[in-house]
Amino acid sequence: MTSSSSIRTLGAALQRFSNGISSKCPISSINFHRSGSALLLRSFPSSATSSLWDSVYEVKSGGGGVRRIWTTSPLCMGRRSCKIAGRKTAQNAKKMKLYSKIGKELVSAIKKGGTNPMSNTTLAALIEKCKELDIPKDIVDRNIKRATEKGQEAYIEKVYEVYGYGGASIVVEVLTDKITRSVASVRDVVRECGGKMADPGSVTFKFRRARVVNIKAKDADKDQLLSIALDAGAEDVIEPPSYEDDTDEDLSERYFKIVTSNENYPTVISKLRDEGVTFEPDNGSELLPLTPVEVDDEALELNKDLISRLLELDDVDAVYTDQV
């Protein structure tokens, strides 16, 4: 057994006997003042919100109607997971993952319906998606050409479910032209990192699929985003987490998440552009945990290592977890 394997085994054993519970800050609703026809918001005590994570805003319009929007507040924990190293490299890797996923989706659509967007509605929708997400035209053209090359197989979507440390769950999304290769590589990484493959359906029920727009916290004001979300009919605004030892550099890499339906997604994007708010060109769709799971420092680091290793695999497009 290698030294790293021994450390992981010891870490797993210690983790099982540790509680690692940190206190949470009391959360309450915040009044949101806005001038114009929309009137003042009414705040609610934390016991009236849906969970410890949420605040609720109630807007009373001039016509007498009332509308609520829930915002998810971060946990106030007395520890940092770790300092983020190589931020620029991580950002580039995220962008490359997006381009790779879009490329594989384009190849699959063309393999099934041809290269004419007029007759291939799936391809037409993908091209529009690329425009929404500001995907470079050369990426689109290159993959359309690749799809017509001899020997290029269609890609197949697969989902693998994993049990992490500390009761955390992990979902791995794969788009591959070789299923045997993808499942073998995912299993190898999970085994090496001390995780455990889960049966289909054992983990995915803990998440929900949603359209999400990510905005860097430094690029937008919270009240501004709440106003945009309300006007666009968004479902939720998830605030970035904060830790006691955050630096200015740490805060510059935190994101707000606007959660919305498929129908309202274009409206949210349009309003953000109208207000001059820069958003991340991600794939627009994410798995969000229904109930976040708090784990201790050791389990957090072990899961982060596992997720990082999974994301290095070429076939893996996205990895989601419910840990906080």
PDB file of C-alpha atoms in Angstrom:
ATOM      1  CA  MET A   1       0.000   0.000   0.000  1.00  0.00           C
ATOM      2  CA  THR A   2       1.385   3.385  -0.947  1.00  0.00           C
ATOM      3  CA  SER A   3       1.928   6.216   1.499  1.00  0.00           C
ATOM      4  CA  SER A   4      -0.896   8.313   0.005  1.00  0.00           C
ATOM      5  CA  SER A   5      -3.316   5.375   0.215  1.00  0.00           C
ATOM      6  CA  SER A   6      -2.388   4.880   3.874  1.00  0.00           C
ATOM      7  CA  ILE A   7      -3.033   8.541   4.605  1.00  0.00           C
ATOM      8  CA  ARG A   8      -6.434   8.390   2.916  1.00  0.00           C
ATOM      9  CA  THR A   9      -7.341   5.211   4.818  1.00  0.00           C
ATOM     10  CA  LEU A  10      -6.304   6.775   8.129  1.00  0.00           C
ATOM     11  CA  GLY A  11      -8.195   9.952   7.235  1.00  0.00           C
ATOM     12  CA  ALA A  12     -11.334   7.971   6.471  1.00  0.00           C
ATOM     13  CA  ALA A  13     -11.105   6.126   9.778  1.00  0.00           C
ATOM     14  CA  LEU A  14     -10.600   9.309  11.782  1.00  0.00           C
ATOM     15  CA  GLN A  15     -13.420  11.014   9.926  1.00  0.00           C
ATOM     16  CA  ARG A  16     -15.904   8.317  10.936  1.00  0.00           C
ATOM     17  CA  PHE A  17     -15.292   9.101  14.611  1.00  0.00           C
ATOM     18  CA  SER A  18     -15.436  12.867  14.337  1.00  0.00           C
ATOM     19  CA  ASN A  19     -18.517  15.079  14.413  1.00  0.00           C
ATOM     20  CA  GLY A  20     -16.945  18.213  13.041  1.00  0.00           C
ATOM     21  CA  ILE A  21     -20.013  20.373  13.695  1.00  0.00           C
ATOM     22  CA  SER A  22     -19.543  24.105  13.466  1.00  0.00           C
ATOM     23  CA  SER A  23     -22.013  26.682  14.656  1.00  0.00           C
ATOM     24  CA  LYS A  24     -24.160  28.610  12.222  1.00  0.00           C
ATOM     25  CA  CYS A  25     -24.876  32.292  12.343  1.00  0.00           C
ATOM     26  CA  PRO A  26     -28.517  33.127  13.030  1.00  0.00           C
ATOM     27  CA  ILE A  27     -30.182  34.014   9.756  1.00  0.00           C
ATOM     28  CA  SER A  28     -33.038  36.430   9.375  1.00  0.00           C
ATOM     29  CA  SER A  29     -34.718  38.204   6.512  1.00  0.00           C
ATOM     30  CA  ILE A  30     -33.471  41.585   5.349  1.00  0.00           C
ATOM     31  CA  ASN A  31     -35.550  44.576   4.298  1.00  0.00           C
ATOM     32  CA  PHE A  32     -34.957  45.567   0.675  1.00  0.00           C
ATOM     33  CA  HIS A  33     -35.733  49.209  -0.163  1.00  0.00           C
ATOM     34  CA  ARG A  34     -36.475  50.205  -3.701  1.00  0.00           C
ATOM     35  CA  SER A  35     -37.875  53.434  -5.121  1.00  0.00           C
ATOM     36  CA  GLY A  36     -40.538  53.522  -7.814  1.00  0.00           C
ATOM     37  CA  SER A  37     -43.839  51.695  -8.084  1.00  0.00           C
ATOM     38  CA  ALA A  38     -42.723  48.638  -6.126  1.00  0.00           C
ATOM     39  CA  LEU A  39     -43.193  49.271  -2.406  1.00  0.00           C
ATOM     40  CA  LEU A  40     -41.180  48.290   0.654  1.00  0.00           C
ATOM     41  CA  LEU A  41     -40.492  44.645   1.461  1.00  0.00           C
ATOM     42  CA  ARG A  42     -41.757  43.057   4.651  1.00  0.00           C
ATOM     43  CA  SER A  43     -39.173  40.992   6.548  1.00  0.00           C
ATOM     44  CA  PHE A  44     -39.837  37.649   8.213  1.00  0.00           C
ATOM     45  CA  PRO A  45     -38.139  36.101  11.255  1.00  0.00           C
ATOM     46  CA  SER A  46     -35.875  33.146  10.570  1.00  0.00           C
ATOM     47  CA  SER A  47     -38.471  30.726  11.955  1.00  0.00           C
ATOM     48  CA  ALA A  48     -40.870  31.789   9.214  1.00  0.00           C
ATOM     49  CA  THR A  49     -38.512  30.943   6.398  1.00  0.00           C
ATOM     50  CA  SER A  50     -38.451  27.566   4.705  1.00  0.00           C
ATOM     51  CA  SER A  51     -35.117  26.513   6.236  1.00  0.00           C
ATOM     52  CA  LEU A  52     -32.039  27.790   8.031  1.00  0.00           C
ATOM     53  CA  TRP A  53     -30.549  28.640   4.658  1.00  0.00           C
ATOM     54  CA  ASP A  54     -33.248  31.026   3.368  1.00  0.00           C
ATOM     55  CA  SER A  55     -34.420  34.609   3.658  1.00  0.00           C
ATOM     56  CA  VAL A  56     -37.683  35.728   2.112  1.00  0.00           C
ATOM     57  CA  TYR A  57     -38.508  39.041   0.435  1.00  0.00           C
ATOM     58  CA  GLU A  58     -42.136  40.082  -0.022  1.00  0.00           C
ATOM     59  CA  VAL A  59     -42.855  42.763  -2.621  1.00  0.00           C
ATOM     60  CA  LYS A  60     -46.162  44.640  -2.612  1.00  0.00           C
ATOM     61  CA  SER A  61     -46.836  46.301  -5.953  1.00  0.00           C
ATOM     62  CA  GLY A  62     -48.976  49.336  -6.632  1.00  0.00           C
ATOM     63  CA  GLY A  63     -51.815  47.080  -7.847  1.00  0.00           C
ATOM     64  CA  GLY A  64     -52.036  45.353  -4.475  1.00  0.00           C
ATOM     65  CA  GLY A  65     -50.431  42.083  -5.566  1.00  0.00           C
ATOM     66  CA  VAL A  66     -47.806  40.407  -3.426  1.00  0.00           C
ATOM     67  CA  ARG A  67     -44.835  38.426  -4.692  1.00  0.00           C
ATOM     68  CA  ARG A  68     -42.096  36.633  -2.788  1.00  0.00           C
ATOM     69  CA  ILE A  69     -38.568  35.640  -3.725  1.00  0.00           C
ATOM     70  CA  TRP A  70     -36.375  33.424  -1.567  1.00  0.00           C
ATOM     71  CA  THR A  71     -32.681  34.055  -1.225  1.00  0.00           C
ATOM     72  CA  THR A  72     -30.289  31.451   0.082  1.00  0.00           C
ATOM     73  CA  SER A  73     -27.885  32.717   2.719  1.00  0.00           C
ATOM     74  CA  PRO A  74     -24.464  31.139   3.191  1.00  0.00           C
ATOM     75  CA  LEU A  75     -23.401  29.235   6.274  1.00  0.00           C
ATOM     76  CA  CYS A  76     -21.237  31.272   8.638  1.00  0.00           C
ATOM     77  CA  MET A  77     -18.561  28.744   9.526  1.00  0.00           C
ATOM     78  CA  GLY A  78     -15.521  29.251  11.677  1.00  0.00           C
ATOM     79  CA  ARG A  79     -13.148  27.642   9.201  1.00  0.00           C
ATOM     80  CA  ARG A  80     -11.935  27.823   5.636  1.00  0.00           C
ATOM     81  CA  SER A  81     -11.819  24.738   3.452  1.00  0.00           C
ATOM     82  CA  CYS A  82      -8.494  25.793   1.938  1.00  0.00           C
ATOM     83  CA  LYS A  83      -6.906  28.638   0.025  1.00  0.00           C
ATOM     84  CA  ILE A  84      -7.669  28.451  -3.660  1.00  0.00           C
ATOM     85  CA  ALA A  85      -4.469  27.987  -5.631  1.00  0.00           C
ATOM     86  CA  GLY A  86      -3.969  28.593  -9.302  1.00  0.00           C
ATOM     87  CA  ARG A  87      -7.224  30.483  -9.852  1.00  0.00           C
ATOM     88  CA  LYS A  88      -6.402  31.414 -13.421  1.00  0.00           C
ATOM     89  CA  THR A  89      -5.626  27.799 -14.262  1.00  0.00           C
ATOM     90  CA  ALA A  90      -8.908  26.676 -12.702  1.00  0.00           C
ATOM     91  CA  GLN A  91     -10.862  29.269 -14.683  1.00  0.00           C
ATOM     92  CA  ASN A  92      -9.233  28.179 -17.933  1.00  0.00           C
ATOM     93  CA  ALA A  93      -9.936  24.528 -17.111  1.00  0.00           C
ATOM     94  CA  LYS A  94     -13.605  25.373 -16.502  1.00  0.00           C
ATOM     95  CA  LYS A  95     -13.804  27.158 -19.841  1.00  0.00           C
ATOM     96  CA  MET A  96     -12.164  24.222 -21.633  1.00  0.00           C
ATOM     97  CA  LYS A  97     -14.663  21.840 -20.004  1.00  0.00           C
ATOM     98  CA  LEU A  98     -17.512  23.970 -21.325  1.00  0.00           C
ATOM     99  CA  TYR A  99     -16.072  24.050 -24.844  1.00  0.00           C
ATOM    100  CA  SER A 100     -15.500  20.297 -24.734  1.00  0.00           C
ATOM    101  CA  LYS A 101     -19.078  19.622 -23.614  1.00  0.00           C
ATOM    102  CA  ILE A 102     -20.576  21.904 -26.251  1.00  0.00           C
ATOM    103  CA  GLY A 103     -18.393  20.259 -28.891  1.00  0.00           C
ATOM    104  CA  LYS A 104     -19.546  16.781 -27.948  1.00  0.00           C
ATOM    105  CA  GLU A 105     -23.189  17.882 -27.912  1.00  0.00           C
ATOM    106  CA  LEU A 106     -22.786  19.338 -31.413  1.00  0.00           C
ATOM    107  CA  VAL A 107     -21.228  16.115 -32.701  1.00  0.00           C
ATOM    108  CA  SER A 108     -24.057  14.036 -31.190  1.00  0.00           C
ATOM    109  CA  ALA A 109     -26.749  16.289 -32.664  1.00  0.00           C
ATOM    110  CA  ILE A 110     -25.213  16.140 -36.147  1.00  0.00           C
ATOM    111  CA  LYS A 111     -24.748  12.375 -35.994  1.00  0.00           C
ATOM    112  CA  LYS A 112     -28.464  12.004 -35.250  1.00  0.00           C
ATOM    113  CA  GLY A 113     -29.976  14.684 -37.502  1.00  0.00           C
ATOM    114  CA  GLY A 114     -27.449  16.005 -39.996  1.00  0.00           C
ATOM    115  CA  THR A 115     -25.717  19.353 -40.458  1.00  0.00           C
ATOM    116  CA  ASN A 116     -28.712  21.446 -41.595  1.00  0.00           C
ATOM    117  CA  PRO A 117     -30.151  23.468 -38.675  1.00  0.00           C
ATOM    118  CA  MET A 118     -33.375  23.978 -40.650  1.00  0.00           C
ATOM    119  CA  SER A 119     -34.207  20.268 -40.470  1.00  0.00           C
ATOM    120  CA  ASN A 120     -32.197  19.410 -37.322  1.00  0.00           C
ATOM    121  CA  THR A 121     -33.987  21.229 -34.503  1.00  0.00           C
ATOM    122  CA  THR A 122     -31.573  19.870 -31.876  1.00  0.00           C
ATOM    123  CA  LEU A 123     -28.629  21.370 -33.741  1.00  0.00           C
ATOM    124  CA  ALA A 124     -30.486  24.665 -34.195  1.00  0.00           C
ATOM    125  CA  ALA A 125     -31.158  24.850 -30.441  1.00  0.00           C
ATOM    126  CA  LEU A 126     -27.494  24.118 -29.690  1.00  0.00           C
ATOM    127  CA  ILE A 127     -26.310  26.861 -32.019  1.00  0.00           C
ATOM    128  CA  GLU A 128     -28.631  29.326 -30.255  1.00  0.00           C
ATOM    129  CA  LYS A 129     -27.295  28.096 -26.910  1.00  0.00           C
ATOM    130  CA  CYS A 130     -23.741  28.763 -28.101  1.00  0.00           C
ATOM    131  CA  LYS A 131     -24.733  32.326 -28.966  1.00  0.00           C
ATOM    132  CA  GLU A 132     -26.317  32.822 -25.532  1.00  0.00           C
ATOM    133  CA  LEU A 133     -23.171  31.580 -23.799  1.00  0.00           C
ATOM    134  CA  ASP A 134     -20.761  33.475 -26.057  1.00  0.00           C
ATOM    135  CA  ILE A 135     -19.068  30.322 -27.344  1.00  0.00           C
ATOM    136  CA  PRO A 136     -16.469  31.317 -30.000  1.00  0.00           C
ATOM    137  CA  LYS A 137     -17.676  30.653 -33.563  1.00  0.00           C
ATOM    138  CA  ASP A 138     -14.515  28.723 -34.427  1.00  0.00           C
ATOM    139  CA  ILE A 139     -15.322  26.211 -31.650  1.00  0.00           C
ATOM    140  CA  VAL A 140     -18.761  25.630 -33.192  1.00  0.00           C
ATOM    141  CA  ASP A 141     -17.442  25.370 -36.766  1.00  0.00           C
ATOM    142  CA  ARG A 142     -14.610  23.037 -35.767  1.00  0.00           C
ATOM    143  CA  ASN A 143     -16.942  20.572 -34.057  1.00  0.00           C
ATOM    144  CA  ILE A 144     -19.490  20.657 -36.873  1.00  0.00           C
ATOM    145  CA  LYS A 145     -16.670  19.676 -39.218  1.00  0.00           C
ATOM    146  CA  ARG A 146     -15.436  16.993 -36.801  1.00  0.00           C
ATOM    147  CA  ALA A 147     -18.888  15.399 -36.686  1.00  0.00           C
ATOM    148  CA  THR A 148     -18.756  14.691 -40.420  1.00  0.00           C
ATOM    149  CA  GLU A 149     -15.337  13.025 -40.311  1.00  0.00           C
ATOM    150  CA  LYS A 150     -15.109   9.301 -40.893  1.00  0.00           C
ATOM    151  CA  GLY A 151     -14.683   7.241 -37.748  1.00  0.00           C
ATOM    152  CA  GLN A 152     -16.143   9.841 -35.362  1.00  0.00           C
ATOM    153  CA  GLU A 153     -18.696   8.104 -33.137  1.00  0.00           C
ATOM    154  CA  ALA A 154     -21.712   9.691 -31.493  1.00  0.00           C
ATOM    155  CA  TYR A 155     -21.487  10.683 -27.829  1.00  0.00           C
ATOM    156  CA  ILE A 156     -23.668   9.152 -25.126  1.00  0.00           C
ATOM    157  CA  GLU A 157     -24.716  10.790 -21.866  1.00  0.00           C
ATOM    158  CA  LYS A 158     -24.077   8.865 -18.653  1.00  0.00           C
ATOM    159  CA  VAL A 159     -24.482   9.728 -14.968  1.00  0.00           C
ATOM    160  CA  TYR A 160     -22.449   8.070 -12.224  1.00  0.00           C
ATOM    161  CA  GLU A 161     -23.296   8.406  -8.542  1.00  0.00           C
ATOM    162  CA  VAL A 162     -20.720   8.378  -5.755  1.00  0.00           C
ATOM    163  CA  TYR A 163     -20.682   8.317  -1.947  1.00  0.00           C
ATOM    164  CA  GLY A 164     -18.064  10.741  -0.619  1.00  0.00           C
ATOM    165  CA  TYR A 165     -16.724  11.280   2.891  1.00  0.00           C
ATOM    166  CA  GLY A 166     -18.809  12.619   5.769  1.00  0.00           C
ATOM    167  CA  GLY A 167     -22.150  11.622   4.249  1.00  0.00           C
ATOM    168  CA  ALA A 168     -21.633  13.815   1.168  1.00  0.00           C
ATOM    169  CA  SER A 169     -23.072  12.720  -2.176  1.00  0.00           C
ATOM    170  CA  ILE A 170     -21.482  13.299  -5.572  1.00  0.00           C
ATOM    171  CA  VAL A 171     -22.979  13.170  -9.080  1.00  0.00           C
ATOM    172  CA  VAL A 172     -20.675  12.783 -12.088  1.00  0.00           C
ATOM    173  CA  GLU A 173     -22.003  13.753 -15.535  1.00  0.00           C
ATOM    174  CA  VAL A 174     -20.265  12.173 -18.502  1.00  0.00           C
ATOM    175  CA  LEU A 175     -20.596  12.590 -22.261  1.00  0.00           C
ATOM    176  CA  THR A 176     -18.526   9.873 -23.931  1.00  0.00           C
ATOM    177  CA  ASP A 177     -18.043   7.958 -27.163  1.00  0.00           C
ATOM    178  CA  LYS A 178     -16.682   4.956 -25.198  1.00  0.00           C
ATOM    179  CA  ILE A 179     -18.823   3.933 -22.216  1.00  0.00           C
ATOM    180  CA  THR A 180     -16.448   1.185 -21.088  1.00  0.00           C
ATOM    181  CA  ARG A 181     -13.593   3.699 -20.948  1.00  0.00           C
ATOM    182  CA  SER A 182     -15.578   6.302 -19.015  1.00  0.00           C
ATOM    183  CA  VAL A 183     -16.935   3.951 -16.362  1.00  0.00           C
ATOM    184  CA  ALA A 184     -13.522   2.363 -15.839  1.00  0.00           C
ATOM    185  CA  SER A 185     -11.775   5.730 -15.427  1.00  0.00           C
ATOM    186  CA  VAL A 186     -14.431   7.054 -13.008  1.00  0.00           C
ATOM    187  CA  ARG A 187     -14.320   3.879 -10.907  1.00  0.00           C
ATOM    188  CA  ASP A 188     -10.521   3.980 -10.759  1.00  0.00           C
ATOM    189  CA  VAL A 189     -10.479   7.562  -9.469  1.00  0.00           C
ATOM    190  CA  VAL A 190     -13.250   6.904  -6.924  1.00  0.00           C
ATOM    191  CA  ARG A 191     -11.446   3.822  -5.623  1.00  0.00           C
ATOM    192  CA  GLU A 192      -8.053   5.543  -5.415  1.00  0.00           C
ATOM    193  CA  CYS A 193      -9.549   8.482  -3.504  1.00  0.00           C
ATOM    194  CA  GLY A 194     -11.411   6.287  -1.030  1.00  0.00           C
ATOM    195  CA  GLY A 195     -14.945   6.963  -2.245  1.00  0.00           C
ATOM    196  CA  LYS A 196     -17.585   4.409  -3.182  1.00  0.00           C
ATOM    197  CA  MET A 197     -19.657   4.001  -6.352  1.00  0.00           C
ATOM    198  CA  ALA A 198     -23.404   4.159  -5.637  1.00  0.00           C
ATOM    199  CA  ASP A 199     -26.266   2.363  -7.344  1.00  0.00           C
ATOM    200  CA  PRO A 200     -28.319   4.366  -9.886  1.00  0.00           C
ATOM    201  CA  GLY A 201     -30.876   6.547  -8.096  1.00  0.00           C
ATOM    202  CA  SER A 202     -29.107   6.392  -4.726  1.00  0.00           C
ATOM    203  CA  VAL A 203     -27.784   9.939  -4.945  1.00  0.00           C
ATOM    204  CA  THR A 204     -29.522  11.878  -7.731  1.00  0.00           C
ATOM    205  CA  PHE A 205     -32.778  12.222  -5.791  1.00  0.00           C
ATOM    206  CA  LYS A 206     -30.918  14.596  -3.449  1.00  0.00           C
ATOM    207  CA  PHE A 207     -30.509  17.149  -6.259  1.00  0.00           C
ATOM    208  CA  ARG A 208     -32.717  19.123  -8.610  1.00  0.00           C
ATOM    209  CA  ARG A 209     -31.941  20.346 -12.118  1.00  0.00           C
ATOM    210  CA  ALA A 210     -32.143  24.114 -12.550  1.00  0.00           C
ATOM    211  CA  ARG A 211     -31.094  26.846 -14.944  1.00  0.00           C
ATOM    212  CA  VAL A 212     -28.434  28.879 -13.169  1.00  0.00           C
ATOM    213  CA  VAL A 213     -26.630  32.105 -14.004  1.00  0.00           C
ATOM    214  CA  ASN A 214     -23.344  32.663 -12.149  1.00  0.00           C
ATOM    215  CA  ILE A 215     -22.208  36.235 -11.446  1.00  0.00           C
ATOM    216  CA  LYS A 216     -18.952  37.133  -9.748  1.00  0.00           C
ATOM    217  CA  ALA A 217     -19.686  38.818  -6.430  1.00  0.00           C
ATOM    218  CA  LYS A 218     -17.264  41.639  -7.263  1.00  0.00           C
ATOM    219  CA  ASP A 219     -19.143  42.392 -10.498  1.00  0.00           C
ATOM    220  CA  ALA A 220     -22.581  42.993  -8.985  1.00  0.00           C
ATOM    221  CA  ASP A 221     -24.401  44.425  -6.012  1.00  0.00           C
ATOM    222  CA  LYS A 222     -26.689  42.120  -4.021  1.00  0.00           C
ATOM    223  CA  ASP A 223     -29.640  44.519  -4.092  1.00  0.00           C
ATOM    224  CA  GLN A 224     -29.181  45.027  -7.829  1.00  0.00           C
ATOM    225  CA  LEU A 225     -29.269  41.275  -8.448  1.00  0.00           C
ATOM    226  CA  LEU A 226     -32.353  40.884  -6.258  1.00  0.00           C
ATOM    227  CA  SER A 227     -34.087  43.597  -8.249  1.00  0.00           C
ATOM    228  CA  ILE A 228     -33.164  41.942 -11.552  1.00  0.00           C
ATOM    229  CA  ALA A 229     -34.253  38.535 -10.257  1.00  0.00           C
ATOM    230  CA  LEU A 230     -37.614  39.885  -9.111  1.00  0.00           C
ATOM    231  CA  ASP A 231     -38.273  41.664 -12.395  1.00  0.00           C
ATOM    232  CA  ALA A 232     -37.266  38.609 -14.453  1.00  0.00           C
ATOM    233  CA  GLY A 233     -39.345  36.140 -12.433  1.00  0.00           C
ATOM    234  CA  ALA A 234     -36.353  34.186 -11.066  1.00  0.00           C
ATOM    235  CA  GLU A 235     -36.885  31.561  -8.367  1.00  0.00           C
ATOM    236  CA  ASP A 236     -33.899  32.109  -6.099  1.00  0.00           C
ATOM    237  CA  VAL A 237     -30.712  34.064  -5.517  1.00  0.00           C
ATOM    238  CA  ILE A 238     -27.943  32.086  -3.825  1.00  0.00           C
ATOM    239  CA  GLU A 239     -25.345  34.214  -2.101  1.00  0.00           C
ATOM    240  CA  PRO A 240     -21.652  33.279  -2.099  1.00  0.00           C
ATOM    241  CA  PRO A 241     -20.257  31.768   1.120  1.00  0.00           C
ATOM    242  CA  SER A 242     -18.058  33.792   3.465  1.00  0.00           C
ATOM    243  CA  TYR A 243     -15.389  32.694   5.927  1.00  0.00           C
ATOM    244  CA  GLU A 244     -13.634  34.407   8.826  1.00  0.00           C
ATOM    245  CA  ASP A 245     -10.218  34.527   7.175  1.00  0.00           C
ATOM    246  CA  ASP A 246     -11.327  35.634   3.693  1.00  0.00           C
ATOM    247  CA  THR A 247      -8.936  37.906   1.820  1.00  0.00           C
ATOM    248  CA  ASP A 248      -9.858  40.393  -0.913  1.00  0.00           C
ATOM    249  CA  GLU A 249      -8.531  37.887  -3.454  1.00  0.00           C
ATOM    250  CA  ASP A 250     -10.788  35.164  -2.021  1.00  0.00           C
ATOM    251  CA  LEU A 251     -13.847  37.406  -2.217  1.00  0.00           C
ATOM    252  CA  SER A 252     -13.052  38.295  -5.838  1.00  0.00           C
ATOM    253  CA  GLU A 253     -13.582  34.646  -6.819  1.00  0.00           C
ATOM    254  CA  ARG A 254     -16.993  34.179  -5.174  1.00  0.00           C
ATOM    255  CA  TYR A 255     -20.228  33.928  -7.171  1.00  0.00           C
ATOM    256  CA  PHE A 256     -23.888  34.794  -6.816  1.00  0.00           C
ATOM    257  CA  LYS A 257     -26.216  32.252  -8.444  1.00  0.00           C
ATOM    258  CA  ILE A 258     -29.539  33.299  -9.941  1.00  0.00           C
ATOM    259  CA  VAL A 259     -31.787  30.251 -10.193  1.00  0.00           C
ATOM    260  CA  THR A 260     -34.583  30.375 -12.735  1.00  0.00           C
ATOM    261  CA  SER A 261     -36.851  28.251 -14.898  1.00  0.00           C
ATOM    262  CA  ASN A 262     -36.128  27.367 -18.526  1.00  0.00           C
ATOM    263  CA  GLU A 263     -38.836  29.800 -19.615  1.00  0.00           C
ATOM    264  CA  ASN A 264     -37.418  32.773 -17.688  1.00  0.00           C
ATOM    265  CA  TYR A 265     -33.737  32.044 -18.362  1.00  0.00           C
ATOM    266  CA  PRO A 266     -33.537  34.229 -21.507  1.00  0.00           C
ATOM    267  CA  THR A 267     -35.275  37.061 -19.642  1.00  0.00           C
ATOM    268  CA  VAL A 268     -32.742  36.908 -16.796  1.00  0.00           C
ATOM    269  CA  ILE A 269     -29.837  36.929 -19.267  1.00  0.00           C
ATOM    270  CA  SER A 270     -31.369  39.861 -21.172  1.00  0.00           C
ATOM    271  CA  LYS A 271     -31.925  41.937 -18.028  1.00  0.00           C
ATOM    272  CA  LEU A 272     -28.389  41.272 -16.788  1.00  0.00           C
ATOM    273  CA  ARG A 273     -27.033  42.513 -20.117  1.00  0.00           C
ATOM    274  CA  ASP A 274     -29.310  45.566 -20.038  1.00  0.00           C
ATOM    275  CA  GLU A 275     -28.007  46.431 -16.560  1.00  0.00           C
ATOM    276  CA  GLY A 276     -24.391  45.908 -17.635  1.00  0.00           C
ATOM    277  CA  VAL A 277     -23.855  42.962 -15.262  1.00  0.00           C
ATOM    278  CA  THR A 278     -21.209  40.485 -16.422  1.00  0.00           C
ATOM    279  CA  PHE A 279     -22.115  36.812 -15.987  1.00  0.00           C
ATOM    280  CA  GLU A 280     -20.100  33.641 -16.473  1.00  0.00           C
ATOM    281  CA  PRO A 281     -20.434  31.853 -19.837  1.00  0.00           C
ATOM    282  CA  ASP A 282     -21.216  28.479 -18.298  1.00  0.00           C
ATOM    283  CA  ASN A 283     -23.651  25.844 -19.588  1.00  0.00           C
ATOM    284  CA  GLY A 284     -26.622  27.470 -17.861  1.00  0.00           C
ATOM    285  CA  SER A 285     -27.831  24.258 -16.227  1.00  0.00           C
ATOM    286  CA  GLU A 286     -26.703  22.806 -12.897  1.00  0.00           C
ATOM    287  CA  LEU A 287     -27.678  20.252 -10.267  1.00  0.00           C
ATOM    288  CA  LEU A 288     -28.448  21.988  -6.970  1.00  0.00           C
ATOM    289  CA  PRO A 289     -28.621  20.078  -3.659  1.00  0.00           C
ATOM    290  CA  LEU A 290     -32.039  19.978  -2.039  1.00  0.00           C
ATOM    291  CA  THR A 291     -30.475  19.802   1.444  1.00  0.00           C
ATOM    292  CA  PRO A 292     -26.811  20.851   1.793  1.00  0.00           C
ATOM    293  CA  VAL A 293     -24.705  18.553   3.981  1.00  0.00           C
ATOM    294  CA  GLU A 294     -22.159  20.087   6.345  1.00  0.00           C
ATOM    295  CA  VAL A 295     -18.987  18.025   6.710  1.00  0.00           C
ATOM    296  CA  ASP A 296     -15.868  18.515   8.826  1.00  0.00           C
ATOM    297  CA  ASP A 297     -12.582  19.885   7.508  1.00  0.00           C
ATOM    298  CA  GLU A 298     -11.005  16.508   6.874  1.00  0.00           C
ATOM    299  CA  ALA A 299     -13.950  15.098   4.931  1.00  0.00           C
ATOM    300  CA  LEU A 300     -14.185  18.368   2.993  1.00  0.00           C
ATOM    301  CA  GLU A 301     -10.577  18.128   1.818  1.00  0.00           C
ATOM    302  CA  LEU A 302     -10.893  14.445   0.894  1.00  0.00           C
ATOM    303  CA  ASN A 303     -14.027  15.170  -1.157  1.00  0.00           C
ATOM    304  CA  LYS A 304     -12.382  18.170  -2.832  1.00  0.00           C
ATOM    305  CA  ASP A 305      -9.486  15.942  -3.899  1.00  0.00           C
ATOM    306  CA  LEU A 306     -11.915  13.340  -5.272  1.00  0.00           C
ATOM    307  CA  ILE A 307     -13.914  15.955  -7.215  1.00  0.00           C
ATOM    308  CA  SER A 308     -10.749  17.563  -8.589  1.00  0.00           C
ATOM    309  CA  ARG A 309      -9.479  14.182  -9.805  1.00  0.00           C
ATOM    310  CA  LEU A 310     -12.811  13.394 -11.469  1.00  0.00           C
ATOM    311  CA  LEU A 311     -12.857  16.716 -13.291  1.00  0.00           C
ATOM    312  CA  GLU A 312      -9.446  15.926 -14.778  1.00  0.00           C
ATOM    313  CA  LEU A 313     -10.985  13.042 -16.759  1.00  0.00           C
ATOM    314  CA  ASP A 314     -11.638  13.896 -20.412  1.00  0.00           C
ATOM    315  CA  ASP A 315     -15.059  12.225 -20.491  1.00  0.00           C
ATOM    316  CA  VAL A 316     -16.337  14.042 -17.380  1.00  0.00           C
ATOM    317  CA  ASP A 317     -18.267  17.236 -18.115  1.00  0.00           C
ATOM    318  CA  ALA A 318     -19.470  18.203 -14.631  1.00  0.00           C
ATOM    319  CA  VAL A 319     -19.323  17.067 -10.999  1.00  0.00           C
ATOM    320  CA  TYR A 320     -21.845  18.144  -8.357  1.00  0.00           C
ATOM    321  CA  THR A 321     -21.878  17.628  -4.589  1.00  0.00           C
ATOM    322  CA  ASP A 322     -24.194  18.504  -1.703  1.00  0.00           C
ATOM    323  CA  GLN A 323     -21.402  19.224   0.775  1.00  0.00           C
ATOM    324  CA  VAL A 324     -20.825  22.673   2.271  1.00  0.00           C
TER     325      VAL A 324
END
